[in-house]
Coordinates of C-alpha atoms in Angstrom, one line a residue:
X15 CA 75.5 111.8 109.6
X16 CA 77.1 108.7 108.0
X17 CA 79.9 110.8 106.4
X18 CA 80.9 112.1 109.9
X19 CA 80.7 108.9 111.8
X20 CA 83.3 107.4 109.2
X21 CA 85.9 110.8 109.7
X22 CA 85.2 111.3 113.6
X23 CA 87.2 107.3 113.9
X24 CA 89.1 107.5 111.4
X25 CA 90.8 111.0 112.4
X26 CA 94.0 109.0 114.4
X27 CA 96.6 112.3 114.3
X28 CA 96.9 115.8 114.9
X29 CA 94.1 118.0 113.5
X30 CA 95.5 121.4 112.1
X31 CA 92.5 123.8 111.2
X32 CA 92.7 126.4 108.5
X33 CA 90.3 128.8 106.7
X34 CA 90.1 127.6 103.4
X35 CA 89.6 130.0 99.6
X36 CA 86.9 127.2 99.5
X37 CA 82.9 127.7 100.4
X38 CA 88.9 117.1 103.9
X39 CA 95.6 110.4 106.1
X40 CA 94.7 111.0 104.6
X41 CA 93.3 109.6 107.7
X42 CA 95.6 107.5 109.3
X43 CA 95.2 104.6 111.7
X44 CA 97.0 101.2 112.2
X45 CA 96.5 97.9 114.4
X46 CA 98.7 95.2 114.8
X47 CA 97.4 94.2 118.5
X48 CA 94.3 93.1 119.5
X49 CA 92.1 92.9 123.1
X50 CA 91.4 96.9 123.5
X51 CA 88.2 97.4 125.3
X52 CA 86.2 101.1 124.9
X53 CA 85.2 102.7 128.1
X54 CA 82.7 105.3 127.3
X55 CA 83.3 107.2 130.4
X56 CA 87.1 107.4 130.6
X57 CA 88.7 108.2 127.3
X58 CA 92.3 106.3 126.9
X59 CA 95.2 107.1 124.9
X60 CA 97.5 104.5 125.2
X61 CA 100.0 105.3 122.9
X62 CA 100.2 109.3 124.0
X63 CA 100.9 110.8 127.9
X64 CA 100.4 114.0 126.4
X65 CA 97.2 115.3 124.4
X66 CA 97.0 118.8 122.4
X67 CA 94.8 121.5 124.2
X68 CA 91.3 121.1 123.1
X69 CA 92.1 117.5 121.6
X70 CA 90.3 114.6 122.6
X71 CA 91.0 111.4 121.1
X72 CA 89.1 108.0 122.6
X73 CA 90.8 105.0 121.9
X74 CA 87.5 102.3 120.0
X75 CA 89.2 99.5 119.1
X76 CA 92.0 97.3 117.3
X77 CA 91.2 97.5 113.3
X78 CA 93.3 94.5 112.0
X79 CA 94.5 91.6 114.5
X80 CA 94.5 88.2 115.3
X81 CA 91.0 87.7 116.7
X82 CA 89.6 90.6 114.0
X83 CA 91.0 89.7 110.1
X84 CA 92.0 86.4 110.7
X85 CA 89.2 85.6 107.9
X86 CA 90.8 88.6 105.6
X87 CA 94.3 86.8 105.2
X88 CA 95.9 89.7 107.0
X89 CA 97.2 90.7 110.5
X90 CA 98.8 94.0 110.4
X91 CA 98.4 97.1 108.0
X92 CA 99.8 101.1 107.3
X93 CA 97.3 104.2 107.1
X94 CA 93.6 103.3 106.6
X95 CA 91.8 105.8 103.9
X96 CA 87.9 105.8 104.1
X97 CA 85.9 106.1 101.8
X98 CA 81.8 105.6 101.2
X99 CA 80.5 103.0 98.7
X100 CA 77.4 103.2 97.2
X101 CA 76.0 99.7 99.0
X102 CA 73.9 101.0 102.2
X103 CA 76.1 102.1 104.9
X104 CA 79.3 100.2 104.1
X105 CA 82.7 101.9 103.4
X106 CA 86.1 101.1 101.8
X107 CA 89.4 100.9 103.8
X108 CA 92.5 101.3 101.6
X109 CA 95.0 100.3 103.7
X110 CA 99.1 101.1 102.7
X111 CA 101.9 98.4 103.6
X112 CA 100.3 95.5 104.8
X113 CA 101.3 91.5 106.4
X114 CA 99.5 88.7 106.2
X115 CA 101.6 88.0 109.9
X116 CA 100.5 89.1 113.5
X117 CA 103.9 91.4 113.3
X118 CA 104.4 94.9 111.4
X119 CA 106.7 92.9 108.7
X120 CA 105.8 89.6 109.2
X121 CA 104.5 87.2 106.0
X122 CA 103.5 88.3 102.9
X123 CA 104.1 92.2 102.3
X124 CA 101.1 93.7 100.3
X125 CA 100.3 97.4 99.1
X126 CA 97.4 99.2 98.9
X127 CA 95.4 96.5 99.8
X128 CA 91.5 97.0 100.6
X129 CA 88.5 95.8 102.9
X130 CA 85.0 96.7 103.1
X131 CA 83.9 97.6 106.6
X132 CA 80.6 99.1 108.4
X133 CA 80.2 100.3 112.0
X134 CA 78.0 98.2 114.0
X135 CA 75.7 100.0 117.3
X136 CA 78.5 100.8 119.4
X137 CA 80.7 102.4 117.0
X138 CA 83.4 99.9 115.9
X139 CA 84.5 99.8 113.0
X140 CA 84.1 96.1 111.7
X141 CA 85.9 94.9 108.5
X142 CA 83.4 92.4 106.4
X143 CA 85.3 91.1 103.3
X144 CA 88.2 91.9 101.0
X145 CA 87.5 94.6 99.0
X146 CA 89.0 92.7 95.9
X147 CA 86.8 89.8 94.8
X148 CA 88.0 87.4 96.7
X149 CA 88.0 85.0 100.2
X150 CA 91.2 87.1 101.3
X151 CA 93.3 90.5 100.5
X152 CA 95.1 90.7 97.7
X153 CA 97.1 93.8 96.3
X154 CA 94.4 96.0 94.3
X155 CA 97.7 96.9 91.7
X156 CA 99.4 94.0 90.3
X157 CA 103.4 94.2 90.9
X158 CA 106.0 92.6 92.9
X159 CA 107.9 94.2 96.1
X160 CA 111.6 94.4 95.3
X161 CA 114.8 94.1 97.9
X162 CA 115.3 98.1 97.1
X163 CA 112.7 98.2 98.6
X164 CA 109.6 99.2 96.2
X165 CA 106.0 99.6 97.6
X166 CA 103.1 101.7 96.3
X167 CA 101.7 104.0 98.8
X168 CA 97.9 105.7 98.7
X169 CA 97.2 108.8 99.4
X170 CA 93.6 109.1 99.0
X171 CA 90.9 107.9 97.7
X172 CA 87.7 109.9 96.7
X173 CA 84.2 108.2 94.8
X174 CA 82.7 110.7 92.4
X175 CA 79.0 109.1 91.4
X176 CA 80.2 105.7 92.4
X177 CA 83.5 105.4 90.7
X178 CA 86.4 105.5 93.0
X179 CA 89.7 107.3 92.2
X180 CA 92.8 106.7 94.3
X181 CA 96.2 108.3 94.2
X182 CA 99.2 106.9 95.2
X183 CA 102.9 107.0 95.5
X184 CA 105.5 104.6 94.0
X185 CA 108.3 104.4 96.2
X186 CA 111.6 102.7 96.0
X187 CA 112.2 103.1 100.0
X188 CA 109.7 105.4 102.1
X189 CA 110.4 108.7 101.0
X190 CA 112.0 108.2 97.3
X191 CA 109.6 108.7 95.3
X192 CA 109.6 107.8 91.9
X193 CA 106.4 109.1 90.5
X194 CA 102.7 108.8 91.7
X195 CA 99.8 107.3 89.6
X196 CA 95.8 107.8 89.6
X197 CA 93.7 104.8 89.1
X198 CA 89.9 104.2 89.0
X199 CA 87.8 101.5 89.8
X200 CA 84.2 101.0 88.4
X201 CA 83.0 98.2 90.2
X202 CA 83.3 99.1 93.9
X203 CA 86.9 98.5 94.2
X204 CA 86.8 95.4 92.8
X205 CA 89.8 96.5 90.0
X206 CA 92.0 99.1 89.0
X207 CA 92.6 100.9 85.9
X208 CA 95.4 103.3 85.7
X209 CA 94.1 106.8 84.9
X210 CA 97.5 109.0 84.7
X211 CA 101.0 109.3 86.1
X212 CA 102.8 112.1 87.2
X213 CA 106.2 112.7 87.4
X214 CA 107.3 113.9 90.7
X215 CA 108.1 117.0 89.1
X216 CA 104.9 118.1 89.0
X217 CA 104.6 121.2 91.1
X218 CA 108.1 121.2 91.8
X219 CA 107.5 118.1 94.0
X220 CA 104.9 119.2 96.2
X221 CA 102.1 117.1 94.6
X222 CA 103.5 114.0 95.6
X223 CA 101.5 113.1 98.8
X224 CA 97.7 114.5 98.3
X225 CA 93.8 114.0 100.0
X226 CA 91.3 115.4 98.0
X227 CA 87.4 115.7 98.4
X228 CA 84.8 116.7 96.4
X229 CA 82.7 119.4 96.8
X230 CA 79.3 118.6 95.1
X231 CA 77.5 122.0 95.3
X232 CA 79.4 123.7 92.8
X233 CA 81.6 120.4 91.4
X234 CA 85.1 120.9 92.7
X235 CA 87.3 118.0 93.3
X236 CA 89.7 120.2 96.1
X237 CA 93.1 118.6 96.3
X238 CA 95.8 119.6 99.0
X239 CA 99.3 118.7 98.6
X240 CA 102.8 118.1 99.4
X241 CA 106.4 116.1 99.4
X242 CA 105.8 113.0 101.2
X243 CA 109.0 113.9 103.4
X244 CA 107.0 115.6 106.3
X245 CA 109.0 118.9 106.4
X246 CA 107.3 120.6 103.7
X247 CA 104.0 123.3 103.1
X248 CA 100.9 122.8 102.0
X249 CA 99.6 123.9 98.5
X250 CA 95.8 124.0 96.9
X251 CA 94.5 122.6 93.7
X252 CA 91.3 122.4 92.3
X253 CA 89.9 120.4 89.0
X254 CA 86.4 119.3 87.8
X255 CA 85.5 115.3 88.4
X256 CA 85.9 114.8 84.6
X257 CA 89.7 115.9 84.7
X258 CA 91.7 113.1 86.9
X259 CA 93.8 112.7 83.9
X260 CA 93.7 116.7 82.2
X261 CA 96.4 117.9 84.3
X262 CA 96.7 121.0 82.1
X263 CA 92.5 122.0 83.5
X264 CA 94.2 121.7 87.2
X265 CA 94.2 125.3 88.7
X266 CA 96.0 125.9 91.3
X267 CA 95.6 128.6 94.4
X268 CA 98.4 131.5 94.8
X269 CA 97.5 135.0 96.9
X270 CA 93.6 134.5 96.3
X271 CA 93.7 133.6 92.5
X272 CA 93.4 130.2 91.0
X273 CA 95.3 129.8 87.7
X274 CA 98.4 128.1 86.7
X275 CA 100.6 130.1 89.8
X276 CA 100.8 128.3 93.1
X277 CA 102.0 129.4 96.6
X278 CA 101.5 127.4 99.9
X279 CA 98.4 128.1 101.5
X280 CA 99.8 126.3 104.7
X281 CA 103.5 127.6 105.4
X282 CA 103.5 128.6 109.1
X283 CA 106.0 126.0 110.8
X284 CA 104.6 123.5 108.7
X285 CA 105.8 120.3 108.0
X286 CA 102.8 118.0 106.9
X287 CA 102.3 114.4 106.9
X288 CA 99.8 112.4 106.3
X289 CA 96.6 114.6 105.2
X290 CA 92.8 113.7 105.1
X291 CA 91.1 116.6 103.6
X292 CA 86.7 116.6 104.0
X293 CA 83.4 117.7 104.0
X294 CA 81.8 117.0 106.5
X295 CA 78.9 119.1 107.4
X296 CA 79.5 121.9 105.4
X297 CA 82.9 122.4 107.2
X298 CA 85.8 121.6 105.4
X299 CA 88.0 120.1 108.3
X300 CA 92.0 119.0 107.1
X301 CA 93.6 116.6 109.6
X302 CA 97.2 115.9 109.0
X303 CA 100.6 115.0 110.7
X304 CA 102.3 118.2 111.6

């Protein structure tokens, strides 16, 4: 299925499997090189000696490089969020702190920025045009870096009936987080409009760094969360896709209720990272940094 061709490449990181109150980095990959050739017979890991039990990752391609998004206006780029758009078989990347250089760093520093990419007959993932209307990437939220460091983060980004949602994290250096903010877009990612902002009080902290999915048999948008520090749990929220911005309809998941109580559902030497929570199917499968 289309849905889990996009999640089989774009699942970069450790999976974690859990059985869910429920009936999916984010997923996470990054380029900054280019010339990686697939061999179909001989999967190769690079970047790892060592590969969990039962885990087997194949190495496709370079995403972002000289040679691949020259014609994008940018060279290197952070996470890489699918997500489907309703034109045929193509499919949103929201990528997080991006460079218009060859180098991680190098020229222009953008976040979230976005591309539209399909997979062509061998399985690559090949990136088409700026998702933004125009000839290059630009920042899909209108702000200015600072030398504090400020950059806005996404978490996730879900489309509900052809509008896209995306979460993501305002931070004034990686980890210091000053609040997060929902925004939508209406025309295939085109433009933003802010939806809400939540303090990052909001669940004592834990909502900070979220992937969400929707589950369109009985119309639950599930979100998983936690602090975007990588030594904390991992809690369950759910909401219908008309409430983005009714926090107070959120319910949350504690000992098998759902109500305004929440407990970590995830707690056994956990410390998550980046998440990518989906349906893919029928199984809901949760990768994430551990």
């Amino acid at each position: 299925m289309y849905t889990t061709r996009i999640l089989t490449l774009g699942l970069v990181c450790a999976l974690s499997c859990a059985t869910l109150p429920i009936a999916t980095a984010q997923s996470s990959f990054s380029s900054g090189s280019s010339g990686s050739t697939r061999q179909p017979d001989k999967p190769t890991t690079p970047w790892a000696k060592d590969i969990s039990d039962g885990l087997d990752v194949n190495l496709i391609g370079d995403i972002l490089g000289p040679g691949i998004s020259d014609h994008l206006g940018v060279g290197t780029g952070d996470l890489g969020i699918m997500a489907p758009l309703d034109e045929g078989e193509e499919f949103a990347i929201i990528f997080g702190d991006s460079f218009r250089g060859n180098n991680f760093g190098q020229g222009d520093w953008l976040s979230p920025i976005g591309v539209v990419a399909e997979m062509d007959d061998t399985g690559r993932i090949v990136i088409t045009r700026p998702l933004n209307d125009s000839h290059q990437v630009e920042q899909l939220v209108d702000y200015s870096h600072n030398a504090r460091g400020l950059t806005l983060l996404p978490s996730d980004v879900i489309n509900i009936n052809g509008t896209l949602f995306m979460q993501a994290m305002w931070n004034e250096g990686v980890g210091n987080v000053l609040h997060t903010q929902i925004w939508q877009s209406q025309d295939q990612g085109r433009s933003w409009d802010s939806v809400d902002t939540i303090p990052t009080s909001y669940l004592d902290g834990q909502a900070n760094l979220i992937t969400w999915e929707h589950d369109p048999e009985n119309n639950w948008v599930y979100m998983m969360s936690s602090e975007f520090k990588r030594r904390d749990d991992v809690y369950l929220t759910r909401f219908r896709p008309d409430d983005f911005n009714h926090r107070a309809s959120w319910e949350h998941y504690s000992d098998g209720t759902w109500g305004t109580n929440y407990s970590p559902i995830l707690d056994d030497q956990v410390r998550a990272g980046e998440m990518s929570l989906r349906l893919i199917e029928d199984h809901w499968v949760l990768s994430m940094f551990n």
